[in-house]
Coordinates of C-alpha atoms in Angstrom, one line a residue:
X211 CA 7.2 1.6 21.5
X212 CA 8.2 0.4 25.0
X213 CA 5.6 2.2 27.1
X214 CA 3.2 3.8 24.5
X215 CA 4.0 7.4 25.6
X216 CA 3.2 10.1 23.0
X217 CA 6.3 12.2 22.2
X218 CA 4.6 15.0 20.4
X219 CA 1.5 15.8 18.4
X220 CA 1.0 18.0 15.4
X221 CA -2.3 18.9 13.7
X222 CA -2.1 18.2 10.0
X223 CA -4.3 18.7 7.0
X224 CA -6.3 15.5 6.3
X225 CA -7.5 14.9 2.8
X226 CA -6.8 12.5 0.0
X227 CA -5.5 8.9 -0.1
X228 CA -4.4 7.6 3.2
X229 CA -0.8 6.5 3.2
X230 CA 1.6 6.5 6.1
X231 CA 4.7 8.8 6.5
X232 CA 8.1 7.5 5.6
X233 CA 10.8 7.6 8.3
X234 CA 14.6 7.8 7.7
X235 CA 17.4 6.5 10.0
X236 CA 17.4 9.8 12.0
X237 CA 13.7 9.7 12.8
X238 CA 12.8 12.3 10.3
X239 CA 9.2 12.0 9.0
X240 CA 8.3 12.6 5.3
X241 CA 4.5 13.1 5.6
X242 CA 2.1 13.2 2.7
X243 CA -0.2 16.2 2.8
X244 CA -2.8 17.9 0.6
X245 CA -0.7 19.2 -2.3
X246 CA 2.7 18.1 -1.2
X247 CA 5.0 16.4 1.3
X248 CA 6.3 17.8 4.6
X249 CA 9.5 16.9 6.3
X250 CA 9.2 16.8 10.1
X251 CA 12.1 16.4 12.4
X252 CA 12.1 13.7 15.1
X253 CA 11.3 16.4 17.7
X254 CA 8.2 17.5 15.8
X255 CA 9.6 20.6 14.1
X256 CA 8.8 21.4 10.5
X257 CA 11.9 21.3 8.2
X258 CA 10.5 21.9 4.7
X259 CA 7.5 21.4 2.4
X260 CA 7.8 20.1 -1.2
X261 CA 4.7 20.9 -3.3
X262 CA 3.4 18.4 -5.9
X263 CA 0.4 18.4 -8.2
X264 CA -2.4 16.4 -6.4
X265 CA -2.1 14.3 -3.3
X266 CA 1.0 12.1 -2.7
X267 CA 0.3 8.4 -3.0
X268 CA 4.0 7.4 -3.0
X269 CA 6.6 8.9 -0.6
X270 CA 9.6 6.5 -0.6
X271 CA 13.3 6.9 0.2
X272 CA 15.5 5.8 -2.6
X273 CA 18.6 6.4 -0.5
X274 CA 19.8 8.8 2.2
X275 CA 19.6 11.8 -0.2
X276 CA 16.7 11.1 -2.5
X277 CA 13.0 10.9 -1.9
X278 CA 10.6 9.7 -4.6
X279 CA 7.2 11.4 -4.8
X280 CA 4.3 10.3 -7.0
X281 CA 0.9 12.0 -6.7
X282 CA -2.6 10.6 -7.4
X283 CA -2.6 12.8 -10.6
X284 CA 0.5 11.1 -11.9
X285 CA 3.1 13.7 -11.1
X286 CA 6.4 12.1 -10.3
X287 CA 9.7 13.6 -9.2
X288 CA 12.6 13.1 -6.8
X289 CA 13.5 15.6 -4.1
X290 CA 16.5 16.1 -1.8
X291 CA 15.8 14.7 1.6
X292 CA 17.7 17.5 3.4
X293 CA 16.3 20.5 1.5
X294 CA 13.1 19.4 -0.3
X295 CA 14.5 20.9 -3.5
X296 CA 14.1 19.0 -6.8
X297 CA 16.7 16.3 -7.6
X298 CA 14.9 15.5 -10.9
X299 CA 12.5 17.2 -13.4
X300 CA 8.9 16.3 -13.0
X301 CA 7.5 13.4 -15.0
X302 CA 3.8 13.2 -16.0
X303 CA 3.0 9.5 -15.8
X304 CA -0.6 10.1 -16.8
X305 CA 0.0 12.8 -19.4
X306 CA -1.0 16.4 -19.1
X307 CA -3.8 17.1 -16.6
X308 CA -4.7 20.7 -16.9
X309 CA -6.7 21.3 -13.8
X310 CA -5.1 23.1 -10.9
X311 CA -7.4 21.4 -8.4
X312 CA -5.3 19.2 -6.1
X313 CA -8.4 17.1 -5.3
X314 CA -9.2 16.2 -8.9
X315 CA -10.0 12.5 -9.1
X316 CA -9.9 11.7 -5.4
X317 CA -13.4 10.1 -5.1
X318 CA -12.3 7.3 -7.4
X319 CA -8.9 6.5 -5.8
X320 CA -10.3 4.0 -3.3
X321 CA -11.5 1.6 -6.1
X322 CA -8.9 2.4 -8.7
X323 CA -11.4 3.7 -11.2
X324 CA -10.3 5.7 -14.3
X325 CA -11.0 9.0 -12.6
X326 CA -8.0 8.6 -10.4
X327 CA -4.8 8.2 -12.4
X328 CA -2.6 6.8 -9.6
X329 CA -4.6 5.5 -6.7
X330 CA -2.0 3.8 -4.6
X331 CA 1.7 3.6 -3.6
X332 CA 4.3 2.3 -6.0
X333 CA 6.4 -0.8 -5.4
X334 CA 9.9 0.4 -5.2
X335 CA 13.2 -1.4 -5.7
X336 CA 15.7 0.8 -3.9
X337 CA 18.7 -1.2 -5.2
X338 CA 17.9 -0.1 -8.8
X339 CA 15.9 3.0 -7.9
X340 CA 13.0 1.7 -9.9
X341 CA 9.3 2.2 -9.1
X342 CA 6.4 0.1 -10.4
X343 CA 3.0 1.8 -10.3
X344 CA -0.5 1.5 -11.8
X345 CA -1.5 4.4 -14.0
X346 CA -4.8 5.2 -15.7
X347 CA -4.3 8.0 -18.2
X348 CA -7.5 10.1 -18.6
X349 CA -9.3 9.0 -21.7
X350 CA -7.5 5.7 -22.0
X351 CA -9.6 2.5 -22.2
X352 CA -7.4 0.5 -19.8
X353 CA -5.0 1.2 -16.9
X354 CA -1.3 0.3 -17.2
X355 CA 1.5 -1.0 -15.1
X356 CA 4.4 1.4 -15.5
X357 CA 8.1 1.0 -14.5
X358 CA 10.1 4.2 -13.8
X359 CA 13.7 4.5 -12.9
X360 CA 15.6 7.4 -11.2
X361 CA 19.0 7.9 -12.9
X362 CA 21.4 9.9 -10.8
X363 CA 24.5 11.7 -12.2
X364 CA 25.4 15.1 -13.6
X365 CA 21.8 15.6 -14.9
X366 CA 19.6 13.4 -12.7
X367 CA 16.3 12.4 -14.3
X368 CA 13.4 10.0 -14.2
X369 CA 13.1 7.6 -17.2
X370 CA 10.2 5.3 -18.2
X371 CA 11.4 1.8 -18.8
X372 CA 8.1 0.2 -19.9
X373 CA 4.4 0.2 -19.5
X374 CA 2.0 -2.7 -20.1
X375 CA -1.9 -2.7 -20.2
X376 CA -4.1 -4.1 -17.5
X377 CA -7.2 -5.1 -19.6
X378 CA -10.4 -5.0 -17.7
X379 CA -9.3 -2.5 -15.0
X380 CA -7.6 -2.6 -11.7
X381 CA -8.3 -2.0 -8.0
X382 CA -6.8 0.7 -5.9
X383 CA -4.5 -1.8 -4.3
X384 CA -0.7 -1.1 -4.7
X385 CA 1.7 -3.5 -6.4
X386 CA 4.1 -5.6 -4.4
X387 CA 7.6 -6.5 -5.4
X388 CA 9.3 -9.9 -4.9
X389 CA 12.3 -10.0 -2.6
X390 CA 14.7 -10.6 -5.6
X391 CA 13.2 -7.7 -7.5
X392 CA 12.4 -9.9 -10.5
X393 CA 8.6 -10.0 -10.2
X394 CA 5.9 -7.4 -9.4
X395 CA 2.4 -8.5 -8.3
X396 CA -0.8 -6.5 -8.8
X397 CA -4.5 -7.2 -8.5
X398 CA -6.8 -6.7 -11.5
X399 CA -10.4 -5.4 -11.3
X400 CA -11.8 -8.9 -10.5
X401 CA -9.3 -9.3 -7.6
X402 CA -7.2 -11.9 -9.5
X403 CA -3.5 -11.6 -8.5
X404 CA -1.2 -11.2 -11.6
X405 CA 2.5 -11.4 -11.8
X406 CA 4.8 -9.5 -14.2
X407 CA 8.5 -9.7 -14.9
X408 CA 10.2 -6.5 -13.9
X409 CA 12.8 -6.8 -16.7
X410 CA 10.3 -6.1 -19.5
X411 CA 6.7 -6.1 -18.0
X412 CA 5.8 -9.5 -19.5
X413 CA 3.1 -11.4 -17.7
X414 CA 4.0 -14.7 -16.0
X415 CA 0.8 -15.9 -14.3
X416 CA -2.6 -14.9 -13.1
X417 CA -4.6 -16.6 -10.3
X418 CA -8.2 -15.9 -9.1
X419 CA -8.7 -15.6 -5.3
X420 CA -12.4 -15.3 -5.2
X421 CA -12.8 -11.7 -3.9
X422 CA -11.6 -8.2 -4.4
X423 CA -9.2 -7.0 -1.7
X424 CA -8.7 -3.4 -0.6
X425 CA -5.1 -4.1 0.5
X426 CA -2.0 -5.7 -0.9
X427 CA -0.7 -9.2 -0.1
X428 CA 2.1 -10.0 2.4
X429 CA 5.2 -11.6 1.0
X430 CA 6.7 -14.5 3.1
X431 CA 10.5 -15.2 2.9
X432 CA 9.9 -18.3 0.7
X433 CA 8.0 -16.2 -1.8
X434 CA 4.5 -17.2 -0.7
X435 CA 1.9 -14.4 -1.1
X436 CA -0.9 -14.1 1.5
X437 CA -3.7 -11.9 0.2
X438 CA -5.0 -8.8 1.9
X439 CA -8.3 -8.0 3.5
X440 CA -11.1 -5.5 3.0
X441 CA -11.7 -2.5 5.2
X442 CA -14.4 0.0 5.6
X443 CA -11.8 2.8 6.2
X444 CA -11.5 3.1 2.4
X445 CA -14.0 5.6 1.0
X446 CA -15.4 4.1 -2.3
X447 CA -16.6 7.4 -3.7
X448 CA -20.0 9.1 -4.0
X449 CA -21.7 6.2 -5.8
X450 CA -20.5 3.5 -3.4
X451 CA -23.4 1.5 -2.0
X452 CA -21.7 -1.0 0.3
X453 CA -22.4 -0.7 4.0
X454 CA -20.3 -1.3 7.1
X455 CA -19.9 -4.9 6.2
X456 CA -17.1 -4.8 3.7
X457 CA -17.8 -8.3 2.4
X458 CA -15.9 -11.5 2.5
X459 CA -12.1 -11.4 2.7
X460 CA -10.7 -14.8 3.4
X461 CA -7.0 -15.5 3.9
X462 CA -5.5 -17.0 0.6
X463 CA -1.9 -18.1 0.1
X464 CA -0.4 -18.4 -3.4
X465 CA 2.9 -19.8 -4.5
X466 CA 5.0 -16.9 -5.8
X467 CA 8.4 -18.4 -5.2
X468 CA 8.2 -21.2 -7.8
X469 CA 6.7 -19.0 -10.4
X470 CA 3.4 -20.9 -10.6
X471 CA 1.0 -18.7 -8.7
X472 CA -1.0 -21.8 -7.6
X473 CA -3.2 -21.7 -4.5
X474 CA -1.4 -23.3 -1.5
X475 CA -4.1 -23.0 1.2
X476 CA -7.0 -20.7 2.2
X477 CA -8.9 -19.9 5.4
X478 CA -12.5 -19.1 4.5
X479 CA -13.4 -19.1 8.2
X480 CA -11.3 -15.9 8.8
X481 CA -12.5 -12.6 7.3
X482 CA -9.6 -10.2 7.3
X483 CA -10.1 -6.5 8.3
X484 CA -6.8 -5.1 7.1
X485 CA -3.5 -6.0 5.5
X486 CA -1.7 -9.2 6.7
X487 CA 1.8 -8.9 8.3
X488 CA 4.5 -11.4 7.5
X489 CA 7.2 -12.4 10.0
X490 CA 10.9 -13.2 9.2
X491 CA 10.4 -16.9 10.1
X492 CA 7.6 -17.5 7.5
X493 CA 4.5 -16.9 9.6
X494 CA 1.8 -14.3 9.0
X495 CA -0.5 -12.3 11.3
X496 CA -4.0 -11.4 10.3
X497 CA -6.7 -9.3 12.1
X498 CA -10.3 -10.5 12.2
X499 CA -13.4 -9.7 14.2
X500 CA -13.3 -11.6 17.6
X501 CA -16.7 -13.2 16.7
X502 CA -15.6 -14.6 13.3
X503 CA -19.1 -15.4 12.2
X504 CA -20.5 -12.0 13.0
X505 CA -22.2 -10.1 10.2
X506 CA -21.6 -6.8 11.9
X507 CA -18.2 -5.6 10.7
X508 CA -18.4 -2.6 13.1
X509 CA -18.9 -4.7 16.2
X510 CA -16.6 -4.8 19.2
X511 CA -13.6 -6.9 19.6
X512 CA -10.7 -7.9 17.3
X513 CA -8.7 -11.0 17.2
X514 CA -5.1 -11.4 15.9
X515 CA -4.3 -14.9 14.4
X516 CA -0.7 -16.0 14.0
X517 CA -0.8 -18.4 11.1
X518 CA 1.7 -21.0 9.9
X519 CA 2.8 -19.9 6.4
X520 CA 3.1 -23.5 5.2
X521 CA -0.5 -24.6 5.7
X522 CA -2.4 -21.7 7.3
X523 CA -3.3 -23.3 10.6
X524 CA -3.6 -21.0 13.6
X525 CA -0.6 -21.2 15.9
X526 CA -1.8 -18.6 18.4
X527 CA -4.7 -16.2 18.8
X528 CA -4.7 -12.9 20.7
X529 CA -8.0 -11.3 21.7
X530 CA -8.2 -7.5 21.6
X531 CA -11.7 -7.0 23.2
X532 CA -11.4 -3.2 23.7
X533 CA -10.8 -2.6 19.9
X534 CA -13.8 -1.3 18.0
X535 CA -14.5 0.2 14.6
X536 CA -12.6 -0.4 11.4
X537 CA -8.9 -1.5 11.4
X538 CA -6.5 0.9 9.7
X539 CA -3.2 -1.1 9.9
X540 CA -1.3 -4.1 11.1
X541 CA 2.5 -4.4 11.2
X542 CA 5.4 -6.4 12.8
X543 CA 8.8 -4.9 13.5
X544 CA 12.2 -6.6 13.5
X545 CA 12.0 -7.3 17.3
X546 CA 8.6 -9.1 16.9
X547 CA 6.4 -6.4 18.2
X548 CA 2.9 -6.5 16.6
X549 CA 1.2 -3.1 16.2
X550 CA -2.6 -2.9 15.5
X551 CA -4.2 0.5 14.7
X552 CA -7.9 1.3 14.4
X553 CA -9.7 3.9 12.4
X554 CA -10.8 5.4 15.8
X555 CA -7.2 6.3 16.6
X556 CA -6.4 3.5 19.0
X557 CA -3.0 1.7 18.9
X558 CA -2.4 -1.8 20.5
X559 CA 1.1 -3.3 20.7
X560 CA 1.9 -7.0 21.5
X561 CA 5.1 -9.1 21.6

């Protein structure tokens, strides 16, 4: 991170939903691959491979010994982080899918359509080892939000706590969990952000935001939710007809901390290209095209805006003129480093 040097490089299979690898405290990577998850040591050596039905959409550490895997076909299980061996029996969240094709349903994962049972990562509460994930069982009229808990002990297992319907459909956007673990947030098919109590799955509020995001909201320390952007890096499937301009994606802030879901502020002049990134002091960073009014989403130049979480005004703006193409990610580490990655493979880091 300090100088941008590449430590090592490994060629990997690339297919399926795009989620990043999980890293443990020793620098070990748990990388999603076609048909399973690979454990890669900090030095780049392969340690083990754990197969799973389909393509992993959730690869999350529950603790130092247990890694939760959920595939886009709804296969869920927990494996040992040291060996890759099963720590729980497999659970079929979307019922029995008889095909042996790991790629079954992939074209529909980007938009969360019924052909893809589990399109995106689960929101995971590591304190209770509970995951919250959207599931669309083949043949069902509506998708569902499902809560699953890992129970350790003499006979470790996964148990389903509850599932509630999401009438009207969903997006391929993953759920987000509140800091206290009491509420889970998820977008429906119209883009509205909905809140559910994690205790029993009961709905608490639903708020329209005026567009359909491709990425989840950022959660500020006070519970404010800042909605995500749209990105052309998400393949919408063989019937997709939208071009390089992914459409409007303003920055919208909703009150999650007080349980109301009311809109606090919005910036329609900013069109987000990826996920927003929250800071520990209540601010948020968003990535937009340098020429905010440009109709060409693939044009050169990206700008990072540091926004005040209270009212949305721009505190600081960083120009990244060399950046081109779609944006694939935006993050902030504990030391305040801002990392921007593009779909063309470039990485930019700022303090």
